[in-house]
Coordinates of C-alpha atoms and ligand atoms in Angstrom, one line a residue:
X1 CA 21.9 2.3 -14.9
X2 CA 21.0 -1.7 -15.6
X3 CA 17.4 -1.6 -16.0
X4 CA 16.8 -4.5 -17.3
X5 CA 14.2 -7.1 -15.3
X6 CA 14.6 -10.9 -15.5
X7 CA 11.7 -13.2 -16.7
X8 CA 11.3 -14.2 -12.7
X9 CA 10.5 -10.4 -12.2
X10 CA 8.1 -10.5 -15.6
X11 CA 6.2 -13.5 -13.9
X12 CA 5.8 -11.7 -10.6
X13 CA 4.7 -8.2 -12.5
X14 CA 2.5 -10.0 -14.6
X15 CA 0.9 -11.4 -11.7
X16 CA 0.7 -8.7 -9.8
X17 CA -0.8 -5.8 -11.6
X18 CA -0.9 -2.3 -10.3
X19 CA -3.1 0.7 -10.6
X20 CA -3.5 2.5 -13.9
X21 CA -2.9 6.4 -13.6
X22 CA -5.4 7.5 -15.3
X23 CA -7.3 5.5 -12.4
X24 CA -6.0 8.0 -10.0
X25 CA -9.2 10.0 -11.1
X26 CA -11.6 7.8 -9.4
X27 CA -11.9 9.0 -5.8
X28 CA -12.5 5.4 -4.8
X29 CA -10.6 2.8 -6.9
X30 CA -12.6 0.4 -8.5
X31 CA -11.5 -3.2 -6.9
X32 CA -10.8 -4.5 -10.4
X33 CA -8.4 -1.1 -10.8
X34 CA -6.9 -1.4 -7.4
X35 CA -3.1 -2.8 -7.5
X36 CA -2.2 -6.6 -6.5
X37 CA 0.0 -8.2 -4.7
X38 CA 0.1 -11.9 -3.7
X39 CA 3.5 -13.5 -2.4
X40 CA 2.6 -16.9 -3.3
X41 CA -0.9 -18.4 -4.9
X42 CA -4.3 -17.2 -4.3
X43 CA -5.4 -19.5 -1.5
X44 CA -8.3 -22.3 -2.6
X45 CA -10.9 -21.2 0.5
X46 CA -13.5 -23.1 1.2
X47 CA -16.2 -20.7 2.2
X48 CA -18.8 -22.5 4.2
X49 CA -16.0 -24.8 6.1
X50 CA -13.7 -21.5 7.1
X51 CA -13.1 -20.0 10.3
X52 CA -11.6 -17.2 12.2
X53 CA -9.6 -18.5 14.6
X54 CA -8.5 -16.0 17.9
X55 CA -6.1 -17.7 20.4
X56 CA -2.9 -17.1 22.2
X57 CA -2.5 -15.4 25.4
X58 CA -6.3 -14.5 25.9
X59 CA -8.7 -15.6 28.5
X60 CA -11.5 -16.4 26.3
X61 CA -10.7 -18.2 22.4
X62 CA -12.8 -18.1 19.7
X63 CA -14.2 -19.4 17.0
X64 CA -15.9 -17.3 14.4
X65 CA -17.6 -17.8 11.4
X66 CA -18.0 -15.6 8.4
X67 CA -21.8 -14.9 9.9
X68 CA -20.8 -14.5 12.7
X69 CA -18.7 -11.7 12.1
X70 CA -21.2 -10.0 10.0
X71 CA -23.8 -9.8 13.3
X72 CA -21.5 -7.9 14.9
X73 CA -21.3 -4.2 14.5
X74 CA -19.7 -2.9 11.9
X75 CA -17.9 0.0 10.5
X76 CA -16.4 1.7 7.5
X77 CA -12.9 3.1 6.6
X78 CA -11.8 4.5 3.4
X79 CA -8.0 3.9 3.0
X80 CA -5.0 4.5 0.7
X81 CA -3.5 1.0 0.8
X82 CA 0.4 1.1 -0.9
X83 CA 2.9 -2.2 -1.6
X84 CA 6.1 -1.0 0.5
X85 CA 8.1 -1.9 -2.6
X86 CA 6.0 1.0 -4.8
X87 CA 8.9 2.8 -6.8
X88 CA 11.6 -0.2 -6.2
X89 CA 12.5 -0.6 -10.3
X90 CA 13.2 3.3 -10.7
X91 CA 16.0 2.4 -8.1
X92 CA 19.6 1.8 -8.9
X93 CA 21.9 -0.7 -8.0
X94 CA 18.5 -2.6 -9.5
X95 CA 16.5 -4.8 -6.6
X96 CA 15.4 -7.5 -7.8
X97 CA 11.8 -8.4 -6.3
X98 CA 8.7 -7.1 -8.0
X99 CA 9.1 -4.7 -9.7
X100 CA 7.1 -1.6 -9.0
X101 CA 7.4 1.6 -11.1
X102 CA 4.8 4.0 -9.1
X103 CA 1.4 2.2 -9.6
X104 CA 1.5 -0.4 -6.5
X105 CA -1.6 2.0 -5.0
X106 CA -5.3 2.1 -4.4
X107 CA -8.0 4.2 -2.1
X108 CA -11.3 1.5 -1.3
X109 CA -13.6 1.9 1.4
X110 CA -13.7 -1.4 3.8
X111 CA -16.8 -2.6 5.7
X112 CA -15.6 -4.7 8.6
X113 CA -15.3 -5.5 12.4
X114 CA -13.1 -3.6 14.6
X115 CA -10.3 -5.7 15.5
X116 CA -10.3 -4.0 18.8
X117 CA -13.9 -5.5 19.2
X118 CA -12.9 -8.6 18.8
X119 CA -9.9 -8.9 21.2
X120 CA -12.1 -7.4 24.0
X121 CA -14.6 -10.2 23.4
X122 CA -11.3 -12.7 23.5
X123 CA -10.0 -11.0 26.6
X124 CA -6.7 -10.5 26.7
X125 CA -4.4 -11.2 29.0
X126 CA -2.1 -9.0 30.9
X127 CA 1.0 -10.3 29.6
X128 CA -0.3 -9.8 25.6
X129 CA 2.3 -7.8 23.7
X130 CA 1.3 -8.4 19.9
X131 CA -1.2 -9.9 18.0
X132 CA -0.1 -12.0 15.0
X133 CA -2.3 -12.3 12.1
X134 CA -2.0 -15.5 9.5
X135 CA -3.2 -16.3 6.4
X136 CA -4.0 -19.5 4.5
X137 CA -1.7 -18.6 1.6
X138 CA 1.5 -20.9 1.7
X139 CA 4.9 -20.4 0.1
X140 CA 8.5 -20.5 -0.1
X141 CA 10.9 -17.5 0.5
X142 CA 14.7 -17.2 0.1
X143 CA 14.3 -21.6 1.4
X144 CA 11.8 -20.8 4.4
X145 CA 8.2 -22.2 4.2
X146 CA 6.0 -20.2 5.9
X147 CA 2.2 -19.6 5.8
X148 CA 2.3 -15.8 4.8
X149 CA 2.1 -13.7 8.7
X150 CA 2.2 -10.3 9.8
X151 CA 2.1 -9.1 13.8
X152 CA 1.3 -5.3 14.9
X153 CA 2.0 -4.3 18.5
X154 CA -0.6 -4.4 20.7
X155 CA -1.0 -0.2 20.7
X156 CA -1.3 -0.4 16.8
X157 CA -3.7 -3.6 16.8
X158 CA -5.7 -1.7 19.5
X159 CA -6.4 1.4 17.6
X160 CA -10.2 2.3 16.2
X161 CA -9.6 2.4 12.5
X162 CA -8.2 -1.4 12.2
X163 CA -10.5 -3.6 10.8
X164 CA -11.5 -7.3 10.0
X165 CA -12.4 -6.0 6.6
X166 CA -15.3 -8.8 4.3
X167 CA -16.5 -5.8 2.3
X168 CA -14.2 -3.9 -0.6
X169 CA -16.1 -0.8 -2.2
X170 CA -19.6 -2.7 -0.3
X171 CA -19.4 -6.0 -2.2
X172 CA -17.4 -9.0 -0.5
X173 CA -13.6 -9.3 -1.3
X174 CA -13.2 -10.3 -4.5
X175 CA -10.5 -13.7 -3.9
X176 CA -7.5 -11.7 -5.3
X177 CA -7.9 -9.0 -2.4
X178 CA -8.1 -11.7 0.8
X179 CA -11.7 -13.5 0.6
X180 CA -13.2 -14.2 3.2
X181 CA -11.5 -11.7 5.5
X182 CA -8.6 -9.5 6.0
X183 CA -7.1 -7.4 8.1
X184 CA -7.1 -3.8 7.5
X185 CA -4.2 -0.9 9.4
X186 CA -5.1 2.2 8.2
X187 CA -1.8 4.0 7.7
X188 CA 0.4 1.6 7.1
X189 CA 2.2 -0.1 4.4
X190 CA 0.9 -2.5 2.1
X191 CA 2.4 -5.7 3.7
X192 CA 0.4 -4.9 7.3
X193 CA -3.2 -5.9 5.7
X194 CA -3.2 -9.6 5.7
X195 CA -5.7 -11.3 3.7
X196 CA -7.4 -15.2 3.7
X197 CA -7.4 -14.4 7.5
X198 CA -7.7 -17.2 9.2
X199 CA -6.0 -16.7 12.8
X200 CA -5.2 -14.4 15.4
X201 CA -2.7 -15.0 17.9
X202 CA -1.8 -13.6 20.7
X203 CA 1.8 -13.7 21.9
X204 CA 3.6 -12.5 25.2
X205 CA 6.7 -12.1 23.2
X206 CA 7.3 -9.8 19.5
X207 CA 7.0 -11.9 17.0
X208 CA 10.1 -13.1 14.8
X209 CA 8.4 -14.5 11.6
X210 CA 10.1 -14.3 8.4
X211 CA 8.4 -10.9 7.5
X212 CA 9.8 -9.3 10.3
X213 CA 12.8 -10.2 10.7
X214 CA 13.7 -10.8 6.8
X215 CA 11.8 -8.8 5.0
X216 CA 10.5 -5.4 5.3
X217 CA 13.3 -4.2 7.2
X218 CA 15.0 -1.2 5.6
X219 CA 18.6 -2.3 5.3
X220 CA 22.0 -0.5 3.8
X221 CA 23.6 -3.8 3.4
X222 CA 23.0 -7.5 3.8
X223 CA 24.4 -8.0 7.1
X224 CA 22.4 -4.3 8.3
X225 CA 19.5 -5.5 10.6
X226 CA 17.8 -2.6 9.5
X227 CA 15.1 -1.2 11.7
X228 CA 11.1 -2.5 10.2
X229 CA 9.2 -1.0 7.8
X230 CA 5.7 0.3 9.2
X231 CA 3.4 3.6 7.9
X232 CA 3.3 4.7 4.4
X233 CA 6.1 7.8 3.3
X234 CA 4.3 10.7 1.5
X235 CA 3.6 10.7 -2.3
X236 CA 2.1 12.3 -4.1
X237 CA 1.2 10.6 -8.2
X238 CA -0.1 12.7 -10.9
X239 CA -2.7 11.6 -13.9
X240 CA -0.2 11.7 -16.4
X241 CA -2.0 14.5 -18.9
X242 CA -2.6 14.1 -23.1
X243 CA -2.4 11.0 -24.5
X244 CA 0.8 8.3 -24.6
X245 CA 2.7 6.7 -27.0
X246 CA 2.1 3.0 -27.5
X247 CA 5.6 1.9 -26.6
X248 CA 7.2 4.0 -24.2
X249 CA 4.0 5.9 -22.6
X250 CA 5.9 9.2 -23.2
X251 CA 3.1 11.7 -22.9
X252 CA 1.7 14.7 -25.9
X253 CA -0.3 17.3 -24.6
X254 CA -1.7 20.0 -27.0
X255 CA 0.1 23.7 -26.4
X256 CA -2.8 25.5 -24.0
X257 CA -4.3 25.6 -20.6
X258 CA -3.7 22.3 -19.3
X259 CA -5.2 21.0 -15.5
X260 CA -2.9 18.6 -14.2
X261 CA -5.1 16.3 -11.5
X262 CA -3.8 13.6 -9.0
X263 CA -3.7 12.1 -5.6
X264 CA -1.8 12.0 -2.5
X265 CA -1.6 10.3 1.2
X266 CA 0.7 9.9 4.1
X267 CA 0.7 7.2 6.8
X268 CA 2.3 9.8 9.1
X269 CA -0.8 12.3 9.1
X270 CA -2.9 14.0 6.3
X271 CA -1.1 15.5 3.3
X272 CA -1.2 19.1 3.8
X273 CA 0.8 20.4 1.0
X274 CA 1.0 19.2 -3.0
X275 CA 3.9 20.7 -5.2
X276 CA 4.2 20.7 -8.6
X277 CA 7.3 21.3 -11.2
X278 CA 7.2 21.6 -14.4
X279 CA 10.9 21.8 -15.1
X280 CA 11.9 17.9 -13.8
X281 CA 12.4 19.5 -10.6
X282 CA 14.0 22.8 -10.3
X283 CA 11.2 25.0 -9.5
X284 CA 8.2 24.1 -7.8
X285 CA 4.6 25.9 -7.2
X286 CA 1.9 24.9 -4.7
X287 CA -1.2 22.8 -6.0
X288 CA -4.6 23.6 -5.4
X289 CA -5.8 21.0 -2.4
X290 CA -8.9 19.4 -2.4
X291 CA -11.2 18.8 1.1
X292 CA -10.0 16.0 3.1
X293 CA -12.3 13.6 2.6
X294 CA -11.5 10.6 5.1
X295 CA -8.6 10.7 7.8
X296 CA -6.6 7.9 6.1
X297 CA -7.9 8.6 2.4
X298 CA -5.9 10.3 -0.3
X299 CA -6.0 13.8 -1.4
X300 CA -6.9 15.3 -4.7
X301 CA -5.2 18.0 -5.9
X302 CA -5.5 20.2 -9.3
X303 CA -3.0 22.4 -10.8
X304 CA -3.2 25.2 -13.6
X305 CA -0.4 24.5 -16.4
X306 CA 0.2 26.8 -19.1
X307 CA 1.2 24.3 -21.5
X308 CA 3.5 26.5 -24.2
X309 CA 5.4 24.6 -27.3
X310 CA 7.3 24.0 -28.8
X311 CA 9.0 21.8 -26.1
X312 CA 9.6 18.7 -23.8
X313 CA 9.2 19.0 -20.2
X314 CA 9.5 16.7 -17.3
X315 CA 6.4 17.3 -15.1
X316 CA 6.6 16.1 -11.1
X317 CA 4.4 16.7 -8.4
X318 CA 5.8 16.0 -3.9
X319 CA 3.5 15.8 -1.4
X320 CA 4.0 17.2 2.5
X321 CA 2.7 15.8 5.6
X322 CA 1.2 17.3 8.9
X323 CA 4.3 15.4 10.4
X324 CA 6.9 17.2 8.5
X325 CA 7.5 14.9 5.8
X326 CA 7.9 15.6 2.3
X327 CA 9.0 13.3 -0.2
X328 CA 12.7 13.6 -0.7
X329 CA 15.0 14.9 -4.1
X330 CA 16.4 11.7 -4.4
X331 CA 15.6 8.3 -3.6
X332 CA 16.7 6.7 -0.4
X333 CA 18.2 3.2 -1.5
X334 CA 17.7 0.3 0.6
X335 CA 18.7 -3.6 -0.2
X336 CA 14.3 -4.6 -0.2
X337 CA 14.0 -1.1 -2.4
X338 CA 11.5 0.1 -0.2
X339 CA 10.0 3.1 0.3
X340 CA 11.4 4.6 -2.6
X341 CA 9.1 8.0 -2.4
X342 CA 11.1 10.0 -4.6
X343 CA 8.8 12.5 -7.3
X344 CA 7.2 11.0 -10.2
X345 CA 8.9 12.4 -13.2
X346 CA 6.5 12.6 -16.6
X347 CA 8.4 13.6 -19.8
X348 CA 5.8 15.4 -22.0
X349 CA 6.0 17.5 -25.0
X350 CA 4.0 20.1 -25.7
X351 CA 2.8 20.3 -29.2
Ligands
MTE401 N1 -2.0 -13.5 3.2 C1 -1.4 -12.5 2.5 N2 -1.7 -11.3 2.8 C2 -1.1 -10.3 2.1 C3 -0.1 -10.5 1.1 C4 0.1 -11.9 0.8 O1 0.9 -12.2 -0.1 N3 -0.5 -12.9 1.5 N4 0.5 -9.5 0.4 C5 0.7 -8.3 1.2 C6 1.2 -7.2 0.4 S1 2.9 -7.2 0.3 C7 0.5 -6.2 0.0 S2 1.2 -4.8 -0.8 C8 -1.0 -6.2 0.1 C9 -1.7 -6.0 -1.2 O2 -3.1 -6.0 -1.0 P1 -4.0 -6.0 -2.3 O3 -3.5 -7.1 -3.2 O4 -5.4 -6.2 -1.8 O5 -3.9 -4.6 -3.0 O6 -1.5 -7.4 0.7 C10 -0.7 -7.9 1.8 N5 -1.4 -9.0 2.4
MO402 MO1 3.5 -5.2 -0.7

């Protein structure tokens, strides 16, 4: 298997950081702790000048400002936000994009306005059949310029939990996670949550902007159209236990009772089941679950390990979904490498 990652992919890693996994013991991420990802620059918004803008196929446009928003009732979800591309550099053939071992995850609580709110107050029209959502962040992909944009049906952009989040953990977005405003979809992958919102549109038509109809589409082949990427796959990540070597992270964990602690969500429905091997997969025993704590939240769970030496073993954990989903042996490979939901492996010796 070529590894190896080209400077390009250093610069877009370096840029975009992702969670630590020791972080996975904070119930709620810390925003500074939370992963990043930014297509293109970090938008220069002017704060007092911007403007939501809500148009399209509506009877009634608007114009909102940043006050405005905030005199308007609000509400709070707690949600496990993941980059569709989480787990893309433990695939092979290698995908070249950014590349994601397991960390592209977070779990914040978001104070906003429902969208639903807000497109009652606009009116829609009869013929409305998405909603596309733009921000002011500009870029360049594979030749196309594009501001970055997003659309949701109008079923999905309708539901309760979607938000037009200004709060992160009850302080404003910080300017790496969307200040002013973003969108928030509960649920669904990463790429959904626009942030520097700055318009709605309605449109009688589905949208075909470059993010649709380029990118997240899970493909088997360039020429593939694919079908599009929407809610999150189960996973399930552990805190990797002991203490890691400098250079390769490879874990030590002292012989003895050992609790093995992590975290995991499901756009599909809540997590109902954890698993846990300690032999890279051959065996697995059922995890201890905790309370669910929000609908769209992840789930702690704690496990018991008799840690014996002298030996090296490769710990995983899979979560399961009320759907029926559980996360797969193997990954599934597609040409964007998303999605890959296949265990977390941790090599650890026992000493
Ligand atoms: N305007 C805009 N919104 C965006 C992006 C972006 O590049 N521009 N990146 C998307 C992707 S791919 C992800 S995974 C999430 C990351 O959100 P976070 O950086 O707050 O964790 O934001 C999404 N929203
Ligand atoms: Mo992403």
């Amino acid at each position: 298997m070529d590894a190896a990652i080209s400077q390009d992919e250093l610069q877009l890693a370096a840029r975009n950081h992702g969670l630590p996994l020791e972080a996975l013991r904070y119930p709620i991420t810390p925003a500074g702790l939370h992963y990043l990802l930014i297509h293109y620059d970090i938008p220069d918004v002017d704060a007092d000048a911007w403007m939501l803008n809500v148009d399209g196929r509506v009877a009634n446009p608007l114009t909102l400002t940043l006050a405005a928003l905030r005199e308007r009732p609000a509400r709070d979800v707690t949600a496990t936000m993941e980059c569709a591309g989480n787990g893309r550099a433990l695939l092979a053939p290698h995908v070249v994009s950014q590349p994601w071992l397991l960390e592209a995850v977070g779990n914040a609580t978001w104070t906003g306005v429902p969208l639903r709110a807000i497109l009652e107050e606009a009116e829609l029209l009869d013929d409305a059949v998405e909603v596309v959502f733009t921000g002011l962040d500009r870029g360049i992909e594979k030749g196309v310029e594009q501001s970055y944009q997003r659309s949701l049906e109008l079923d999905v952009a309708l539901a309760e939990d979607v938000l037009l989040a200004y709060e992160m953990n009850g302080a404003p977005l910080l300017p790496q996670h969307g200040f002013p405003l973003r969108l928030l979809v509960p649920g669904w992958y990463g790429m959904t949550n626009v942030k520097w919102l700055a318009g709605i549109t309605v449109l009688a038509e589905p949208f075909q902007g470059y993010q649709h109809t380029a990118a997240y589409r899970y493909r088997d082949h360039e020429e593939d159209e694919g079908t599009p990427v929407t809610r999150m796959q189960p996973r399930s990540l552990m805190v990797p236990p002991g203490i890691p070597d400098f250079n390769t992270r490879e874990r030590t964990v002292p012989a003895g009772a050992c609790v093995l602690e992590g975290r995991a969500w499901s756009g599909w429905g809540p997590v109902t089941r954890v698993e846990v091997s300690t032999d890279g997969g051959e065996t697995w025993a059922d995890a201890e679950l905790e309370p669910i704590e929000s609908r769209w939240g992840w789930r702690g769970w704690r496990f018991e390990w008799a840690a014996e030496e002298p030996e090296e073993y490769v710990l995983c954990c899979r979560a399961h979904d009320e759907a029926g989903n559980v996360q797969p042996d193997e990954a599934n490979w597609n040409v964007g490498g998303y999605s890959n939901n296949a265990p977390q492996r941790v090599p650890v010796t026992v000493k």
